[in-house]
PDB file of C-alpha atoms in Angstrom:
ATOM      1  CA  MET A   1     -11.181 -16.871  22.254  1.00  0.00           C
ATOM      2  CA  ARG A   2     -13.424 -16.486  24.788  1.00  0.00           C
ATOM      3  CA  LEU A   3     -17.219 -17.767  24.706  1.00  0.00           C
ATOM      4  CA  SER A   4     -20.539 -17.715  26.365  1.00  0.00           C
ATOM      5  CA  LEU A   5     -21.609 -19.850  28.929  1.00  0.00           C
ATOM      6  CA  GLU A   6     -24.226 -21.099  26.979  1.00  0.00           C
ATOM      7  CA  GLU A   7     -21.900 -22.207  24.018  1.00  0.00           C
ATOM      8  CA  ALA A   8     -19.071 -23.078  26.292  1.00  0.00           C
ATOM      9  CA  THR A   9     -21.946 -25.539  27.971  1.00  0.00           C
ATOM     10  CA  LYS A  10     -23.274 -26.375  24.300  1.00  0.00           C
ATOM     11  CA  ILE A  11     -19.715 -27.639  23.724  1.00  0.00           C
ATOM     12  CA  ALA A  12     -19.130 -29.577  26.950  1.00  0.00           C
ATOM     13  CA  GLU A  13     -21.608 -31.527  25.995  1.00  0.00           C
ATOM     14  CA  LYS A  14     -20.536 -32.983  22.977  1.00  0.00           C
ATOM     15  CA  PHE A  15     -17.239 -34.277  25.143  1.00  0.00           C
ATOM     16  CA  TRP A  16     -17.328 -37.823  27.317  1.00  0.00           C
ATOM     17  CA  PHE A  17     -15.412 -37.533  29.874  1.00  0.00           C
ATOM     18  CA  ARG A  18     -14.171 -40.888  30.036  1.00  0.00           C
ATOM     19  CA  HIS A  19     -10.653 -40.711  31.708  1.00  0.00           C
ATOM     20  CA  THR A  20      -9.421 -40.452  35.536  1.00  0.00           C
ATOM     21  CA  ASP A  21     -11.598 -38.285  37.959  1.00  0.00           C
ATOM     22  CA  SER A  22     -13.784 -37.662  34.685  1.00  0.00           C
ATOM     23  CA  THR A  23     -11.475 -35.948  32.464  1.00  0.00           C
ATOM     24  CA  ILE A  24     -11.247 -35.659  28.486  1.00  0.00           C
ATOM     25  CA  ILE A  25      -7.033 -35.182  27.700  1.00  0.00           C
ATOM     26  CA  ALA A  26      -6.368 -32.089  26.327  1.00  0.00           C
ATOM     27  CA  VAL A  27      -3.302 -31.136  24.338  1.00  0.00           C
ATOM     28  CA  LEU A  28      -1.877 -27.752  23.991  1.00  0.00           C
ATOM     29  CA  GLN A  29      -0.302 -26.773  20.963  1.00  0.00           C
ATOM     30  CA  ASP A  30       1.024 -23.573  19.856  1.00  0.00           C
ATOM     31  CA  VAL A  31      -0.884 -21.569  17.390  1.00  0.00           C
ATOM     32  CA  GLU A  32       2.422 -20.267  15.324  1.00  0.00           C
ATOM     33  CA  THR A  33       4.963 -23.327  15.304  1.00  0.00           C
ATOM     34  CA  LYS A  34       2.520 -26.267  15.908  1.00  0.00           C
ATOM     35  CA  GLU A  35       4.799 -27.715  17.798  1.00  0.00           C
ATOM     36  CA  VAL A  36       2.683 -29.950  20.755  1.00  0.00           C
ATOM     37  CA  LEU A  37       3.684 -27.916  24.386  1.00  0.00           C
ATOM     38  CA  MET A  38       2.109 -30.475  27.020  1.00  0.00           C
ATOM     39  CA  VAL A  39      -0.656 -32.720  27.352  1.00  0.00           C
ATOM     40  CA  GLY A  40      -3.530 -32.245  30.535  1.00  0.00           C
ATOM     41  CA  HIS A  41      -6.852 -33.635  31.873  1.00  0.00           C
ATOM     42  CA  MET A  42      -9.666 -31.460  31.813  1.00  0.00           C
ATOM     43  CA  ASN A  43     -12.677 -32.219  33.902  1.00  0.00           C
ATOM     44  CA  ARG A  44     -16.031 -30.511  33.049  1.00  0.00           C
ATOM     45  CA  GLU A  45     -15.199 -27.215  35.375  1.00  0.00           C
ATOM     46  CA  ALA A  46     -11.885 -26.637  33.852  1.00  0.00           C
ATOM     47  CA  LEU A  47     -13.167 -27.482  30.151  1.00  0.00           C
ATOM     48  CA  ILE A  48     -15.785 -24.523  30.561  1.00  0.00           C
ATOM     49  CA  ARG A  49     -13.366 -22.177  32.427  1.00  0.00           C
ATOM     50  CA  THR A  50     -10.884 -22.508  29.716  1.00  0.00           C
ATOM     51  CA  LEU A  51     -14.020 -21.836  26.904  1.00  0.00           C
ATOM     52  CA  THR A  52     -15.019 -18.938  28.967  1.00  0.00           C
ATOM     53  CA  GLU A  53     -12.036 -17.630  30.095  1.00  0.00           C
ATOM     54  CA  GLY A  54      -9.705 -17.988  26.843  1.00  0.00           C
ATOM     55  CA  TYR A  55      -6.660 -19.496  29.687  1.00  0.00           C
ATOM     56  CA  ALA A  56      -6.540 -22.864  29.814  1.00  0.00           C
ATOM     57  CA  HIS A  57      -7.036 -24.653  32.755  1.00  0.00           C
ATOM     58  CA  PHE A  58      -6.443 -28.538  34.210  1.00  0.00           C
ATOM     59  CA  TRP A  59      -7.353 -31.150  36.420  1.00  0.00           C
ATOM     60  CA  SER A  60      -4.661 -32.220  38.010  1.00  0.00           C
ATOM     61  CA  LEU A  61      -4.813 -35.486  38.413  1.00  0.00           C
ATOM     62  CA  SER A  62      -1.768 -35.592  41.203  1.00  0.00           C
ATOM     63  CA  ARG A  63      -3.298 -32.958  43.458  1.00  0.00           C
ATOM     64  CA  LYS A  64      -6.854 -33.857  43.061  1.00  0.00           C
ATOM     65  CA  LYS A  65      -7.507 -29.821  42.023  1.00  0.00           C
ATOM     66  CA  LEU A  66      -8.684 -27.606  39.509  1.00  0.00           C
ATOM     67  CA  TRP A  67      -5.772 -25.005  38.468  1.00  0.00           C
ATOM     68  CA  LEU A  68      -5.225 -21.989  36.054  1.00  0.00           C
ATOM     69  CA  LYS A  69      -1.977 -22.990  34.090  1.00  0.00           C
ATOM     70  CA  GLY A  70       0.505 -20.143  35.022  1.00  0.00           C
ATOM     71  CA  GLU A  71      -1.621 -19.313  38.340  1.00  0.00           C
ATOM     72  CA  THR A  72       1.572 -19.599  39.928  1.00  0.00           C
ATOM     73  CA  SER A  73       4.262 -18.687  37.218  1.00  0.00           C
ATOM     74  CA  GLY A  74       2.823 -16.091  35.776  1.00  0.00           C
ATOM     75  CA  HIS A  75       3.013 -18.251  32.499  1.00  0.00           C
ATOM     76  CA  TYR A  76      -0.306 -18.407  31.192  1.00  0.00           C
ATOM     77  CA  GLN A  77      -1.727 -20.145  28.282  1.00  0.00           C
ATOM     78  CA  ILE A  78      -4.031 -18.258  25.760  1.00  0.00           C
ATOM     79  CA  VAL A  79      -6.784 -20.033  24.069  1.00  0.00           C
ATOM     80  CA  GLU A  80      -6.888 -19.078  20.182  1.00  0.00           C
ATOM     81  CA  ASP A  81      -8.797 -21.715  18.797  1.00  0.00           C
ATOM     82  CA  PHE A  82      -9.535 -25.534  19.655  1.00  0.00           C
ATOM     83  CA  LYS A  83     -10.468 -28.979  17.811  1.00  0.00           C
ATOM     84  CA  ILE A  84     -12.425 -32.068  19.177  1.00  0.00           C
ATOM     85  CA  ASP A  85     -12.082 -35.524  18.521  1.00  0.00           C
ATOM     86  CA  CYS A  86     -13.960 -38.107  17.203  1.00  0.00           C
ATOM     87  CA  ASP A  87     -15.286 -39.568  19.573  1.00  0.00           C
ATOM     88  CA  GLY A  88     -15.240 -36.890  22.056  1.00  0.00           C
ATOM     89  CA  ASP A  89     -12.860 -37.694  24.846  1.00  0.00           C
ATOM     90  CA  ALA A  90      -9.950 -35.284  23.821  1.00  0.00           C
ATOM     91  CA  ILE A  91      -9.217 -31.798  22.618  1.00  0.00           C
ATOM     92  CA  VAL A  92      -6.692 -29.654  20.866  1.00  0.00           C
ATOM     93  CA  LEU A  93      -6.290 -26.285  22.242  1.00  0.00           C
ATOM     94  CA  LEU A  94      -4.400 -24.174  19.972  1.00  0.00           C
ATOM     95  CA  VAL A  95      -2.762 -21.690  22.096  1.00  0.00           C
ATOM     96  CA  ARG A  96      -0.282 -18.489  22.439  1.00  0.00           C
ATOM     97  CA  SER A  97       1.889 -19.076  25.372  1.00  0.00           C
ATOM     98  CA  ILE A  98       2.786 -15.870  27.861  1.00  0.00           C
ATOM     99  CA  GLY A  99       6.067 -17.670  28.571  1.00  0.00           C
ATOM    100  CA  PRO A 100       6.865 -21.255  28.673  1.00  0.00           C
ATOM    101  CA  VAL A 101       4.731 -23.991  29.458  1.00  0.00           C
ATOM    102  CA  CYS A 102       7.172 -26.721  31.081  1.00  0.00           C
ATOM    103  CA  HIS A 103       8.284 -26.157  34.920  1.00  0.00           C
ATOM    104  CA  THR A 104      11.753 -27.190  33.330  1.00  0.00           C
ATOM    105  CA  GLY A 105      11.760 -23.780  31.774  1.00  0.00           C
ATOM    106  CA  ASN A 106      11.329 -25.352  28.501  1.00  0.00           C
ATOM    107  CA  LYS A 107       9.175 -24.094  25.899  1.00  0.00           C
ATOM    108  CA  THR A 108       7.365 -27.421  25.593  1.00  0.00           C
ATOM    109  CA  CYS A 109       7.207 -30.071  27.810  1.00  0.00           C
ATOM    110  CA  PHE A 110       8.189 -32.268  25.213  1.00  0.00           C
ATOM    111  CA  TYR A 111      11.323 -31.091  24.541  1.00  0.00           C
ATOM    112  CA  ARG A 112      13.186 -35.023  25.155  1.00  0.00           C
ATOM    113  CA  SER A 113      14.193 -36.640  21.758  1.00  0.00           C
ATOM    114  CA  TYR A 114      15.993 -40.180  20.937  1.00  0.00           C
ATOM    115  CA  ASN A 115      19.318 -38.451  20.884  1.00  0.00           C
ATOM    116  CA  ASP A 116      18.958 -36.504  24.379  1.00  0.00           C
ATOM    117  CA  ILE A 117      18.082 -40.711  25.739  1.00  0.00           C
ATOM    118  CA  VAL A 118      20.826 -42.388  23.512  1.00  0.00           C
ATOM    119  CA  ILE A 119      23.517 -39.031  24.410  1.00  0.00           C
ATOM    120  CA  GLU A 120      22.532 -39.162  28.228  1.00  0.00           C
ATOM    121  CA  LYS A 121      23.316 -42.704  27.770  1.00  0.00           C
ATOM    122  CA  ASP A 122      26.626 -42.690  26.606  1.00  0.00           C
ATOM    123  CA  LYS A 123      27.250 -40.139  29.057  1.00  0.00           C
ATOM    124  CA  GLU A 124      26.010 -42.991  32.042  1.00  0.00           C
ATOM    125  CA  LYS A 125      28.627 -44.905  29.831  1.00  0.00           C
ATOM    126  CA  GLU A 126      31.225 -43.145  30.213  1.00  0.00           C
ATOM    127  CA  LEU A 127      30.692 -42.077  33.593  1.00  0.00           C
ATOM    128  CA  ASN A 128      30.402 -45.754  34.823  1.00  0.00           C
ATOM    129  CA  ALA A 129      33.897 -46.244  32.452  1.00  0.00           C
ATOM    130  CA  LYS A 130      35.750 -43.983  34.530  1.00  0.00           C
ATOM    131  CA  SER A 131      34.737 -45.236  38.210  1.00  0.00           C
TER     132      SER A 131
ATOM    133  CA  MET B  29      12.256 -45.080  12.489  1.00  0.00           C
ATOM    134  CA  ARG B  30      13.077 -48.656  14.027  1.00  0.00           C
ATOM    135  CA  LEU B  31      15.147 -49.086  17.304  1.00  0.00           C
ATOM    136  CA  SER B  32      17.031 -52.004  18.881  1.00  0.00           C
ATOM    137  CA  LEU B  33      15.226 -54.301  21.541  1.00  0.00           C
ATOM    138  CA  GLU B  34      17.637 -52.810  23.667  1.00  0.00           C
ATOM    139  CA  GLU B  35      17.282 -49.359  22.893  1.00  0.00           C
ATOM    140  CA  ALA B  36      13.691 -49.331  23.457  1.00  0.00           C
ATOM    141  CA  THR B  37      13.475 -50.619  26.481  1.00  0.00           C
ATOM    142  CA  LYS B  38      15.900 -48.061  27.934  1.00  0.00           C
ATOM    143  CA  ILE B  39      13.821 -45.406  26.493  1.00  0.00           C
ATOM    144  CA  ALA B  40      10.790 -47.597  28.211  1.00  0.00           C
ATOM    145  CA  GLU B  41      12.782 -47.384  31.424  1.00  0.00           C
ATOM    146  CA  LYS B  42      12.262 -43.278  30.971  1.00  0.00           C
ATOM    147  CA  PHE B  43       8.384 -43.171  31.327  1.00  0.00           C
ATOM    148  CA  TRP B  44       6.400 -43.175  34.150  1.00  0.00           C
ATOM    149  CA  PHE B  45       3.310 -45.632  32.766  1.00  0.00           C
ATOM    150  CA  ARG B  46       0.762 -44.058  35.660  1.00  0.00           C
ATOM    151  CA  HIS B  47      -2.911 -43.631  33.691  1.00  0.00           C
ATOM    152  CA  THR B  48      -5.223 -45.800  33.081  1.00  0.00           C
ATOM    153  CA  ASP B  49      -4.686 -50.067  32.599  1.00  0.00           C
ATOM    154  CA  SER B  50      -0.745 -48.843  33.315  1.00  0.00           C
ATOM    155  CA  THR B  51      -0.088 -46.377  29.914  1.00  0.00           C
ATOM    156  CA  ILE B  52       1.216 -43.262  28.615  1.00  0.00           C
ATOM    157  CA  ILE B  53      -0.357 -41.219  26.613  1.00  0.00           C
ATOM    158  CA  ALA B  54       0.585 -40.823  23.000  1.00  0.00           C
ATOM    159  CA  VAL B  55      -0.037 -38.211  20.871  1.00  0.00           C
ATOM    160  CA  LEU B  56      -0.036 -38.718  16.836  1.00  0.00           C
ATOM    161  CA  GLN B  57       1.422 -35.468  15.039  1.00  0.00           C
ATOM    162  CA  ASP B  58       1.954 -35.623  11.380  1.00  0.00           C
ATOM    163  CA  VAL B  59       5.530 -34.967  10.298  1.00  0.00           C
ATOM    164  CA  GLU B  60       4.903 -32.765   7.737  1.00  0.00           C
ATOM    165  CA  THR B  61       2.105 -30.435   8.541  1.00  0.00           C
ATOM    166  CA  LYS B  62       2.273 -30.536  12.126  1.00  0.00           C
ATOM    167  CA  GLU B  63      -1.235 -31.514  12.547  1.00  0.00           C
ATOM    168  CA  VAL B  64      -2.457 -33.187  15.673  1.00  0.00           C
ATOM    169  CA  LEU B  65      -3.942 -36.458  14.118  1.00  0.00           C
ATOM    170  CA  MET B  66      -5.501 -38.722  17.304  1.00  0.00           C
ATOM    171  CA  VAL B  67      -4.925 -39.249  21.061  1.00  0.00           C
ATOM    172  CA  GLY B  68      -4.322 -42.835  22.580  1.00  0.00           C
ATOM    173  CA  HIS B  69      -2.974 -44.864  25.104  1.00  0.00           C
ATOM    174  CA  MET B  70      -0.256 -47.186  25.279  1.00  0.00           C
ATOM    175  CA  ASN B  71       0.976 -49.687  27.945  1.00  0.00           C
ATOM    176  CA  ARG B  72       4.879 -50.758  27.985  1.00  0.00           C
ATOM    177  CA  GLU B  73       4.338 -53.193  24.885  1.00  0.00           C
ATOM    178  CA  ALA B  74       2.608 -51.343  22.613  1.00  0.00           C
ATOM    179  CA  LEU B  75       5.317 -48.281  23.448  1.00  0.00           C
ATOM    180  CA  ILE B  76       8.245 -50.809  23.213  1.00  0.00           C
ATOM    181  CA  ARG B  77       6.733 -52.563  19.406  1.00  0.00           C
ATOM    182  CA  THR B  78       6.053 -49.040  18.452  1.00  0.00           C
ATOM    183  CA  LEU B  79       9.570 -48.359  18.888  1.00  0.00           C
ATOM    184  CA  THR B  80      11.190 -51.880  17.514  1.00  0.00           C
ATOM    185  CA  GLU B  81       8.817 -51.978  14.791  1.00  0.00           C
ATOM    186  CA  GLY B  82       8.176 -48.494  13.438  1.00  0.00           C
ATOM    187  CA  TYR B  83       4.426 -48.658  13.314  1.00  0.00           C
ATOM    188  CA  ALA B  84       2.305 -47.069  16.172  1.00  0.00           C
ATOM    189  CA  HIS B  85       0.714 -49.806  18.351  1.00  0.00           C
ATOM    190  CA  PHE B  86      -1.701 -48.481  21.253  1.00  0.00           C
ATOM    191  CA  TRP B  87      -3.641 -50.361  24.503  1.00  0.00           C
ATOM    192  CA  SER B  88      -7.662 -50.169  24.222  1.00  0.00           C
ATOM    193  CA  LEU B  89      -9.140 -48.593  26.831  1.00  0.00           C
ATOM    194  CA  SER B  90     -12.218 -49.683  25.643  1.00  0.00           C
ATOM    195  CA  ARG B  91     -11.328 -53.523  24.084  1.00  0.00           C
ATOM    196  CA  LYS B  92      -8.709 -54.183  26.596  1.00  0.00           C
ATOM    197  CA  LYS B  93      -6.150 -55.106  24.261  1.00  0.00           C
ATOM    198  CA  LEU B  94      -2.720 -54.134  22.166  1.00  0.00           C
ATOM    199  CA  TRP B  95      -3.545 -53.099  18.796  1.00  0.00           C
ATOM    200  CA  LEU B  96      -1.637 -52.049  16.100  1.00  0.00           C
ATOM    201  CA  LYS B  97      -2.936 -48.855  14.149  1.00  0.00           C
ATOM    202  CA  GLY B  98      -3.981 -50.015  10.225  1.00  0.00           C
ATOM    203  CA  GLU B  99      -4.264 -53.835  11.453  1.00  0.00           C
ATOM    204  CA  THR B 100      -7.455 -54.045   9.773  1.00  0.00           C
ATOM    205  CA  SER B 101      -7.661 -50.954   8.032  1.00  0.00           C
ATOM    206  CA  GLY B 102      -4.558 -50.543   6.446  1.00  0.00           C
ATOM    207  CA  HIS B 103      -3.831 -47.437   7.223  1.00  0.00           C
ATOM    208  CA  TYR B 104      -0.687 -47.648   9.233  1.00  0.00           C
ATOM    209  CA  GLN B 105       1.134 -45.136  11.017  1.00  0.00           C
ATOM    210  CA  ILE B 106       4.793 -45.085  10.341  1.00  0.00           C
ATOM    211  CA  VAL B 107       7.134 -43.401  13.553  1.00  0.00           C
ATOM    212  CA  GLU B 108       9.427 -41.051  11.836  1.00  0.00           C
ATOM    213  CA  ASP B 109      10.524 -39.339  15.728  1.00  0.00           C
ATOM    214  CA  PHE B 110       9.306 -38.979  18.723  1.00  0.00           C
ATOM    215  CA  LYS B 111       9.537 -36.724  21.793  1.00  0.00           C
ATOM    216  CA  ILE B 112       9.081 -37.706  25.770  1.00  0.00           C
ATOM    217  CA  ASP B 113       7.465 -35.346  28.276  1.00  0.00           C
ATOM    218  CA  CYS B 114       9.129 -33.978  31.400  1.00  0.00           C
ATOM    219  CA  ASP B 115       7.502 -36.036  33.562  1.00  0.00           C
ATOM    220  CA  GLY B 116       7.895 -38.940  31.045  1.00  0.00           C
ATOM    221  CA  ASP B 117       3.882 -39.616  31.175  1.00  0.00           C
ATOM    222  CA  ALA B 118       3.055 -38.966  27.518  1.00  0.00           C
ATOM    223  CA  ILE B 119       4.872 -39.399  23.978  1.00  0.00           C
ATOM    224  CA  VAL B 120       4.512 -37.497  20.881  1.00  0.00           C
ATOM    225  CA  LEU B 121       4.867 -39.675  17.665  1.00  0.00           C
ATOM    226  CA  LEU B 122       6.188 -37.713  14.150  1.00  0.00           C
ATOM    227  CA  VAL B 123       4.236 -39.834  11.684  1.00  0.00           C
ATOM    228  CA  ARG B 124       3.749 -40.540   8.036  1.00  0.00           C
ATOM    229  CA  SER B 125       0.560 -41.915   7.464  1.00  0.00           C
ATOM    230  CA  ILE B 126      -0.498 -44.524   5.306  1.00  0.00           C
ATOM    231  CA  GLY B 127      -4.383 -43.425   4.849  1.00  0.00           C
ATOM    232  CA  PRO B 128      -6.277 -41.551   7.122  1.00  0.00           C
ATOM    233  CA  VAL B 129      -5.829 -42.036  11.097  1.00  0.00           C
ATOM    234  CA  CYS B 130      -9.462 -41.820  11.698  1.00  0.00           C
ATOM    235  CA  HIS B 131     -12.361 -44.221  11.617  1.00  0.00           C
ATOM    236  CA  THR B 132     -14.251 -41.749   9.749  1.00  0.00           C
ATOM    237  CA  GLY B 133     -12.521 -41.569   6.768  1.00  0.00           C
ATOM    238  CA  ASN B 134     -10.982 -38.155   8.246  1.00  0.00           C
ATOM    239  CA  LYS B 135      -7.247 -37.485   7.763  1.00  0.00           C
ATOM    240  CA  THR B 136      -7.394 -36.277  11.240  1.00  0.00           C
ATOM    241  CA  CYS B 137      -9.383 -37.308  14.777  1.00  0.00           C
ATOM    242  CA  PHE B 138      -9.691 -34.190  15.425  1.00  0.00           C
ATOM    243  CA  TYR B 139     -11.219 -32.820  12.079  1.00  0.00           C
ATOM    244  CA  ARG B 140     -14.298 -31.110  14.601  1.00  0.00           C
ATOM    245  CA  SER B 141     -13.893 -26.858  15.588  1.00  0.00           C
ATOM    246  CA  TYR B 142     -16.048 -24.489  16.972  1.00  0.00           C
ATOM    247  CA  ASN B 143     -17.424 -23.117  13.636  1.00  0.00           C
ATOM    248  CA  ASP B 144     -18.756 -27.027  12.701  1.00  0.00           C
ATOM    249  CA  ILE B 145     -20.562 -27.252  16.562  1.00  0.00           C
ATOM    250  CA  VAL B 146     -21.892 -23.642  15.810  1.00  0.00           C
ATOM    251  CA  ILE B 147     -23.275 -24.637  12.012  1.00  0.00           C
ATOM    252  CA  GLU B 148     -24.314 -27.962  13.228  1.00  0.00           C
ATOM    253  CA  LYS B 149     -26.265 -26.028  16.414  1.00  0.00           C
ATOM    254  CA  ASP B 150     -27.779 -23.531  13.707  1.00  0.00           C
ATOM    255  CA  LYS B 151     -28.990 -26.706  11.826  1.00  0.00           C
ATOM    256  CA  GLU B 152     -30.627 -27.939  14.938  1.00  0.00           C
ATOM    257  CA  LYS B 153     -32.267 -24.653  15.938  1.00  0.00           C
ATOM    258  CA  GLU B 154     -33.574 -24.525  11.706  1.00  0.00           C
ATOM    259  CA  LEU B 155     -34.577 -28.438  12.126  1.00  0.00           C
ATOM    260  CA  ASN B 156     -36.867 -27.219  15.152  1.00  0.00           C
ATOM    261  CA  ALA B 157     -38.238 -23.863  13.723  1.00  0.00           C
ATOM    262  CA  LYS B 158     -39.397 -26.132  10.799  1.00  0.00           C
ATOM    263  CA  SER B 159     -41.145 -29.171  12.658  1.00  0.00           C
TER     264      SER B 159
END
């Protein structure tokens, strides 16, 4: 979806940019599988660009700059729909991914489960026992 | 799911509590429908309690206190599973809801869509035209 600047501005007015560096929290969710792909922050400009250009943009808390997700990897996240929360400090973006979201190559940044950690822990124990 | 304190502590070590008030971002997702229900913050204690007691706890950024989701409403969020993101500053909790998550009575806090805002905008226009 791509909105006009007028519509995007109207929508931005609904938000409360109360988080670090005047941001909202943005949750990327796969429009088909409903899998949560990543969580990031958006300032007003990142939100407006996301809504008007149709590609997810974020505010990087570590680099202190605006970034288009996929600008180096080519793994753009195309926005198909969005939902705003009750107090306006978070957005869910329903996206179609052009390539994996995560810099590790995983489809989602949330690829580590309880089992992975337990197995990892057991591996550590094994290694410690052997050493 | 309810973990032992030892397991929960091990898991907490995987996180980077880098957000406001030394928190991570927690996304609640319905384990059945995969709908995103709410976004909140968890400090280390909220995370440990969530994992050991099996009910979602948060750190309130506005009230500056720990809270058990549902402590006044009875709408507890039972944790069935969780996923950790690549840089450890966010968690997805897959939950079974005992009653609606949102204080507005909606099943999810993300109940406002583009259409709602456009319709709301059109209603405003109508009202302005009439007045």
